[in-house]
Tab-separated table of C-alpha atoms and ligand atoms in Angstrom:
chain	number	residue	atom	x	y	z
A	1	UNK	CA	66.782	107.876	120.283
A	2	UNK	CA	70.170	106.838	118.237
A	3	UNK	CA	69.499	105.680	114.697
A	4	UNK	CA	71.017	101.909	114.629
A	5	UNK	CA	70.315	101.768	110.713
A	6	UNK	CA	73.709	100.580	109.700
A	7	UNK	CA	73.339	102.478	106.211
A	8	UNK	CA	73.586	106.219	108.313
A	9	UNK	CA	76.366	105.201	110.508
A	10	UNK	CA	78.259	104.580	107.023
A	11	UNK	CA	77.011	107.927	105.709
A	12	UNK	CA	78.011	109.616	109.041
A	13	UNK	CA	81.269	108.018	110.252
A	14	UNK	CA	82.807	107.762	106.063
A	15	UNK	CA	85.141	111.282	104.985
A	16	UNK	CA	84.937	112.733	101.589
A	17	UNK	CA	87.949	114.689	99.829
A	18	UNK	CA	87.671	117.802	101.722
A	19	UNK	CA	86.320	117.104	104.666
A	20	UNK	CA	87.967	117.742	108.335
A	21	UNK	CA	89.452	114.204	109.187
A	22	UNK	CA	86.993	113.130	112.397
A	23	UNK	CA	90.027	110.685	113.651
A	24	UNK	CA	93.620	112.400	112.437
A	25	UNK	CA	95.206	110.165	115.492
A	26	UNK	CA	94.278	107.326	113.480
A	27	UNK	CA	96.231	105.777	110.286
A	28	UNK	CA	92.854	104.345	108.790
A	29	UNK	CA	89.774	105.606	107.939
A	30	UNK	CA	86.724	104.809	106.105
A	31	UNK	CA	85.905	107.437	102.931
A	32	UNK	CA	83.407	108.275	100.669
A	33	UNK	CA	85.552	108.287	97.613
A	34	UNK	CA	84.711	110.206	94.583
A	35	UNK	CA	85.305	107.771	91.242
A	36	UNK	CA	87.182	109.566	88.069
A	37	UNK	CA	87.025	106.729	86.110
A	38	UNK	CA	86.582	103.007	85.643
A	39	UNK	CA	88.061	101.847	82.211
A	40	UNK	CA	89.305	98.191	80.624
A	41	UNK	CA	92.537	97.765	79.905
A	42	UNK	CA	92.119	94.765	78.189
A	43	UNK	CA	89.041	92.168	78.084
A	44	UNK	CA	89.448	91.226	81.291
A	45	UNK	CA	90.750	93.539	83.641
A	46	UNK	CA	89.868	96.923	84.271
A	47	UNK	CA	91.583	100.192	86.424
A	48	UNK	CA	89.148	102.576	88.544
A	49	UNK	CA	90.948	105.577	89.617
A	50	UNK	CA	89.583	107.583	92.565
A	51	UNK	CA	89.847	110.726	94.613
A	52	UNK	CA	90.085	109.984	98.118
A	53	UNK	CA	90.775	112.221	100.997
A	54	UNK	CA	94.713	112.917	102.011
A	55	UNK	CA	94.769	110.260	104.557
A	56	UNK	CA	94.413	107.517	102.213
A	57	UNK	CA	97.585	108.531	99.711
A	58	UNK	CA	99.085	107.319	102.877
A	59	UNK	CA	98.739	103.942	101.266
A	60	UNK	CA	102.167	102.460	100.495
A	61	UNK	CA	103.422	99.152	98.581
A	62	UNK	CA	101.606	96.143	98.960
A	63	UNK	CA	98.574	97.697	101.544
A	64	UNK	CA	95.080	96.958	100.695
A	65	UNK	CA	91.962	98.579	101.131
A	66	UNK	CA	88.561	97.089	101.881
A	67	UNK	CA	86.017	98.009	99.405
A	68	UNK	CA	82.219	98.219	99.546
A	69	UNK	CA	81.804	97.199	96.438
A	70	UNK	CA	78.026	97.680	94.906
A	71	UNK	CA	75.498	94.816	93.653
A	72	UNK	CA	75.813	93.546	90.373
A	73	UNK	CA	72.255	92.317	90.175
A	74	UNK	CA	70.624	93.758	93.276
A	75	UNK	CA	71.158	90.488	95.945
A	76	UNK	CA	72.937	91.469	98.866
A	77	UNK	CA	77.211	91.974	98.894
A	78	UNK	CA	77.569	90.372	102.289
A	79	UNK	CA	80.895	91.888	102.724
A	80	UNK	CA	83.827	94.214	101.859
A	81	UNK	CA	86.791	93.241	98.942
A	82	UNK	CA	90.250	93.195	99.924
A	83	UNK	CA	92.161	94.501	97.115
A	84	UNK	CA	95.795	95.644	97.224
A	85	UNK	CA	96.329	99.203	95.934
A	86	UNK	CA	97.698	99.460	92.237
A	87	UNK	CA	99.045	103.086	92.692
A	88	UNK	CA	98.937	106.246	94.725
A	89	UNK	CA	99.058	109.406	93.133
A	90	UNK	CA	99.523	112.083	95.717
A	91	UNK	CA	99.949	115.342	93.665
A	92	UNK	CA	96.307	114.583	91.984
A	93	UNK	CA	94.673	112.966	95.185
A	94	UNK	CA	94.250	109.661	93.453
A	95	UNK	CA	94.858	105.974	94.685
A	96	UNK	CA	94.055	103.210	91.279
A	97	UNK	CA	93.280	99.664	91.463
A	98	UNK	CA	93.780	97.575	89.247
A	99	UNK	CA	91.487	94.111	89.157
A	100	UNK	CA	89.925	91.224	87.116
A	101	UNK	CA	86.011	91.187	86.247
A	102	UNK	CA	85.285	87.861	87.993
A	103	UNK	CA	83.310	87.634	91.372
A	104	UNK	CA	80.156	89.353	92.427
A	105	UNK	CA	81.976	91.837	93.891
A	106	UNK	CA	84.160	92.990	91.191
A	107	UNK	CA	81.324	92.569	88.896
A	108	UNK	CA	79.746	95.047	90.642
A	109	UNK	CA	82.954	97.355	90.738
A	110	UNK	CA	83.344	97.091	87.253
A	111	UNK	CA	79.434	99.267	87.459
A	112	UNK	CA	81.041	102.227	88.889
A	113	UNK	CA	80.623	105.198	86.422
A	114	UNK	CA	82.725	108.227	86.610
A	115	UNK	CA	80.978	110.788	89.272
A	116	UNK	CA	79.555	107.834	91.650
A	117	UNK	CA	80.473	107.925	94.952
A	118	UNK	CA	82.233	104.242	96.249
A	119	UNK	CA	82.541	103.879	100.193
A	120	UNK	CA	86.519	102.439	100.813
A	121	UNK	CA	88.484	101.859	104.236
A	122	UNK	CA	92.409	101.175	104.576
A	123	UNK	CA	95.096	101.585	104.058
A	124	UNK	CA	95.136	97.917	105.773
A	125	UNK	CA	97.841	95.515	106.590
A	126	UNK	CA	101.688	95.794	106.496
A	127	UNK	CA	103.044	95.759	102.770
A	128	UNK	CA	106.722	95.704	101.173
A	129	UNK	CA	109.817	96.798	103.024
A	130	UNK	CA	113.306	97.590	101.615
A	131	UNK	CA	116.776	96.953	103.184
A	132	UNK	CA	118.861	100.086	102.859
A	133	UNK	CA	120.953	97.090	101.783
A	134	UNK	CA	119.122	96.487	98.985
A	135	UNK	CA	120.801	98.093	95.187
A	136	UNK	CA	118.796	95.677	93.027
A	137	UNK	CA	115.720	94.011	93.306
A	138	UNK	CA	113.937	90.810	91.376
A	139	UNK	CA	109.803	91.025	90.876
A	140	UNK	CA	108.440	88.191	89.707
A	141	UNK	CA	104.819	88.267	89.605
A	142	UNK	CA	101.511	86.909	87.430
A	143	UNK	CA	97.862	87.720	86.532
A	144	UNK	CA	96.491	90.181	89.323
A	145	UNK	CA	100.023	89.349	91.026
A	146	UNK	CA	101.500	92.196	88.641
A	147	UNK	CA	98.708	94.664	90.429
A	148	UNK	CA	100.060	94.137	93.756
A	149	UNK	CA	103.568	94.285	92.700
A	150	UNK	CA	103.507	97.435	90.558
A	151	UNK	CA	103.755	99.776	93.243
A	152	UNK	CA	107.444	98.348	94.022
A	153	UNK	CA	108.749	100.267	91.375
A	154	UNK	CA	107.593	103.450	92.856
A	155	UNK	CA	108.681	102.480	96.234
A	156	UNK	CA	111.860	101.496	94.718
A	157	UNK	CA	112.801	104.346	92.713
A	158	UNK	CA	112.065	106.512	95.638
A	159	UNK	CA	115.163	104.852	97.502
A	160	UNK	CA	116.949	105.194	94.593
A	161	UNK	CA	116.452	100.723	93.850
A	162	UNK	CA	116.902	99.305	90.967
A	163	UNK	CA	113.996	96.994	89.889
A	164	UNK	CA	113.968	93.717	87.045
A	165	UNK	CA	110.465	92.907	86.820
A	166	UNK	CA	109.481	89.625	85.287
A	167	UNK	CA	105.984	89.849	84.118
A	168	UNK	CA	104.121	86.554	83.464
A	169	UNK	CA	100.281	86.356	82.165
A	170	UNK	CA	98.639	83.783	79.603
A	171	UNK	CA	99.024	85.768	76.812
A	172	UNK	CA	101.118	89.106	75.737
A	173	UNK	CA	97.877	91.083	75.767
A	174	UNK	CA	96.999	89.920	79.475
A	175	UNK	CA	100.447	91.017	80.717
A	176	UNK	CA	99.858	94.169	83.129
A	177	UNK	CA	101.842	97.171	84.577
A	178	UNK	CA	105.203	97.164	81.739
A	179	UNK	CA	104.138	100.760	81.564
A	180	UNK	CA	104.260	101.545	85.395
A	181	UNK	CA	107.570	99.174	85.571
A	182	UNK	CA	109.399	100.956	82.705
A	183	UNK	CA	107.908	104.658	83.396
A	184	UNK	CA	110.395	104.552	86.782
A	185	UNK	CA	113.049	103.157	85.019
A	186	UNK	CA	112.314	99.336	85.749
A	187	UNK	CA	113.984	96.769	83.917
A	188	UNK	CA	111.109	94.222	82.287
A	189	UNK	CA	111.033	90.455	80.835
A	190	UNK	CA	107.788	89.310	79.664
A	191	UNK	CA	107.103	85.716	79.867
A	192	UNK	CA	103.630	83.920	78.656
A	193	UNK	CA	102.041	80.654	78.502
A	194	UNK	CA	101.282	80.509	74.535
A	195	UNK	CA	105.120	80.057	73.789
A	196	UNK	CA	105.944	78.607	77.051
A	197	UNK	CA	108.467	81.247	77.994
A	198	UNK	CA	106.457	81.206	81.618
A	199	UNK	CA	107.878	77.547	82.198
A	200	UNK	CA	108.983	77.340	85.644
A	201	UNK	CA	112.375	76.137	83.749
A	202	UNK	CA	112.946	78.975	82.114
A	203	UNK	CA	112.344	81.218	84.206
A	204	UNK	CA	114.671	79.639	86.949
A	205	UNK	CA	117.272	80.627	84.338
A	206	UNK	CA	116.203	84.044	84.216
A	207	UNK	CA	116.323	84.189	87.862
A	208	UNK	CA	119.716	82.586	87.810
A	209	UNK	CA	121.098	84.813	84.736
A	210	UNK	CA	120.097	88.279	87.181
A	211	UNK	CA	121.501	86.549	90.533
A	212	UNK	CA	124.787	85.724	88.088
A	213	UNK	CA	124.674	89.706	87.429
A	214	UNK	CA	124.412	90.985	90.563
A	215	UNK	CA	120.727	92.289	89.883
A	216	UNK	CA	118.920	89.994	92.903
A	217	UNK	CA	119.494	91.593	96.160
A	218	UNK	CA	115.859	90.443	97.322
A	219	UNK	CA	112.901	88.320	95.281
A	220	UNK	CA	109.795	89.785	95.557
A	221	UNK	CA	106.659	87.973	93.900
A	222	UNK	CA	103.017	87.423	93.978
A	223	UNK	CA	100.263	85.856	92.696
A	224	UNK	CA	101.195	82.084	91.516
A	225	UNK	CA	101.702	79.341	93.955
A	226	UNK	CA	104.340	77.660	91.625
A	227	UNK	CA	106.263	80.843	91.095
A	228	UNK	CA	106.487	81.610	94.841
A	229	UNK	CA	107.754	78.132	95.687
A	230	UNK	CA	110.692	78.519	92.618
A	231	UNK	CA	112.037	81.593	94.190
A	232	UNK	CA	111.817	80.156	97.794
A	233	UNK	CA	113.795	77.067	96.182
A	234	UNK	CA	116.450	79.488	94.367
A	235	UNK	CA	116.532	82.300	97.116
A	236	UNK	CA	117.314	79.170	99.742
A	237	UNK	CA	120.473	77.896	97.285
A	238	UNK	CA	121.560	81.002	96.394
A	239	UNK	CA	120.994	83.236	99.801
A	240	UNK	CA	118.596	85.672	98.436
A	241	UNK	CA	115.820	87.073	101.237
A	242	UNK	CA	112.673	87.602	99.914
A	243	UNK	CA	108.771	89.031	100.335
A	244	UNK	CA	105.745	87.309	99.251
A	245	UNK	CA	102.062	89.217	98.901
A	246	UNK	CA	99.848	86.338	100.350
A	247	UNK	CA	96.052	86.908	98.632
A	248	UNK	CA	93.581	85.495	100.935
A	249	UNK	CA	89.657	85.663	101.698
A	250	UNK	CA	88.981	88.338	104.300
A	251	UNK	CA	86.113	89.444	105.857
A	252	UNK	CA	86.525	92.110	108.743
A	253	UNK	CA	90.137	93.056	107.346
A	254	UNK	CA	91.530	94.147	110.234
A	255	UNK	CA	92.710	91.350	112.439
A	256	UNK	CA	89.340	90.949	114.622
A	257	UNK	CA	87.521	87.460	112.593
A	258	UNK	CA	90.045	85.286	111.970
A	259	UNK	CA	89.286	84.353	108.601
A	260	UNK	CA	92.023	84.562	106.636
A	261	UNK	CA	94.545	82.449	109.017
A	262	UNK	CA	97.263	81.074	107.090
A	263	UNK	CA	99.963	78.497	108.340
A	264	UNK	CA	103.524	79.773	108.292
A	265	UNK	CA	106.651	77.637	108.863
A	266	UNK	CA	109.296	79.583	111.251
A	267	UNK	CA	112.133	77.822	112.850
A	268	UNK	CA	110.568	74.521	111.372
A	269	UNK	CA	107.600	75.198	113.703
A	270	UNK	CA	104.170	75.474	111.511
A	271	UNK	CA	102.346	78.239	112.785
A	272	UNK	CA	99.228	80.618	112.098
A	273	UNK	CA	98.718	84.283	110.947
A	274	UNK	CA	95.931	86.703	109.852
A	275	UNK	CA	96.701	88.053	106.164
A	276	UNK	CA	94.719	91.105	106.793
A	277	UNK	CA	96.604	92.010	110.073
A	278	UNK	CA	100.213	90.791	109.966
A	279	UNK	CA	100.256	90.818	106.084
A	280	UNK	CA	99.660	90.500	103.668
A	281	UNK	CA	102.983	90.518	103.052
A	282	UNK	CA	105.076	88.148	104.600
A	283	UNK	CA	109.160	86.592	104.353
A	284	UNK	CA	109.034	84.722	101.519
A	285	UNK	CA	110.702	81.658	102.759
A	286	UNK	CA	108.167	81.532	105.919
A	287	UNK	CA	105.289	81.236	103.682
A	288	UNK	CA	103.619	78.137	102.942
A	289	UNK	CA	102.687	77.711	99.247
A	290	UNK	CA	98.847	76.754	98.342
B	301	FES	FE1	89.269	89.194	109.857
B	301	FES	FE2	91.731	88.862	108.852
B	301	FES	S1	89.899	89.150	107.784
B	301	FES	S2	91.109	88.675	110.914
């Protein structure tokens, strides 16, 4: 008789690094992960790195993966964590998130331990996409924003795209990914709420200054309602196309629950899409601003 405990069929139908892919036909997978490590990189935010199994460094820009993130106090996790993929490091077999202690699930994340084993599935969704047009691209992005957006710069420098990033936290030590930004040759302006260089003001002028110098082929941002619906404004004046990560709740991730609908203006028609399926990335000025 077929064993319906859910727990096997996990243990059963999930890879490991090594192992003979079950499905190669098929761009997702679920994997038994192996994690390397699972450090802070300030006092709130930390970065677990993991080896996965090749199929998973197929992860590009702005694709999540759904995690099965363990209990933080032994009550039940209900369901998966969407959580958009900080970097992918083929030559070492590594994929890093990046992501802020807050929620039960993350909570429990932040448990892993170098050695433990942490069940993943993805990549998921449709990320960032560059016009060959493209020379020179704006990021704009705050808090856990900067997470999803870091992996631009790699897609970026791969097409040979130049990349101003304009990092905006609360305070200096809260600002995330310079290091990834500058390591591929990003351009970076910090801005931060203590001295108010994150005003929506200034940083219109910033905007304006790169569009001015020919650095703003395409806006890219993520992570701050206010920030999306500034470049929508300027990239509307000014003709400048644009992407927008949308962060949503999910629950099955992969386009079957409906969950995460989101309305969408096109043509001045208001209409609805699933995040998880065709997202989570999105034309900036179709979004609709929460
Ligand atoms: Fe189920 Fe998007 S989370 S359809």
């Amino acid at each position: 008789m077929t064993d319906l405990n859910p727990n096997d069929n996990y243990t059963t139908a999930a890879t490991r690094p090594g192992d003979t892919d079950p499905h190669p036909d098929k761009p997702v997978g679920e994997y038994l992960t192996d994690v390397v490590s699972n450090d802070w990189v300030n006092d709130e935010y930390k970065l677990l790195i993991l080896h996965v199994p090749d199929k998973a460094l197929t992860a590009y820009a702005g694709q999540f993966f759904h995690l099965l993130c363990p209990s933080p106090d032994g009550a039940e996790v209900w369901m998966r964590r969407p959580m958009s993929v900080y970097k992918v490091d083929k030559p070492n077999a590594q994929l890093e998130f990046l992501y802020k202690c807050e929620g039960r699930g993350t909570q429990g994340m932040a448990m892993l331990d170098t050695g433990d084993t942490f069940n993943v599935s993805g990549p998921l969704g449709i990320g960032f996409k560059l016009d060959p047009a493209w020379k020179k691209i704006v990021v704009l992005g705050r808090g856990v924003g900067l997470a999803t957006l870091a992996p631009l710069s790699q897609l970026a420098a791969e097409h040979g795209v130049g990349v101003t990033a304009i990092l905006s936290a609360r305070r200096k030590d809260l600002v995330m990914s310079e290091d990834l930004f500058q390591a591929l040759g990003a351009d970076t302006i910090t801005v931060i709420d203590e001295d108010d260089s994150s005003a929506v003001e200034n940083v219109e002028a910033i905007l304006n200054g790169l569009i001015d110098a020919g650095k703003a082929d395409a806006f890219f941002t993520c992570g701050s309602s206010r920030l999306l619906n500034l470049m929508q404004r300027l990239g509307k004046e000014r003709d400048v196309p644009g992407q927008v990560a949308m962060e949503q709740i999910m629950v099955c991730g992969f386009g079957a629950c409906y969950v995460c609908m989101r309305t969408f203006e096109v043509n001045g028609e208001k209409i609805l899409r699933r995040v998880c399926r065709e997202g989570p990335v999105f034309n900036m000025q179709e979004a609709v601003g929460w």
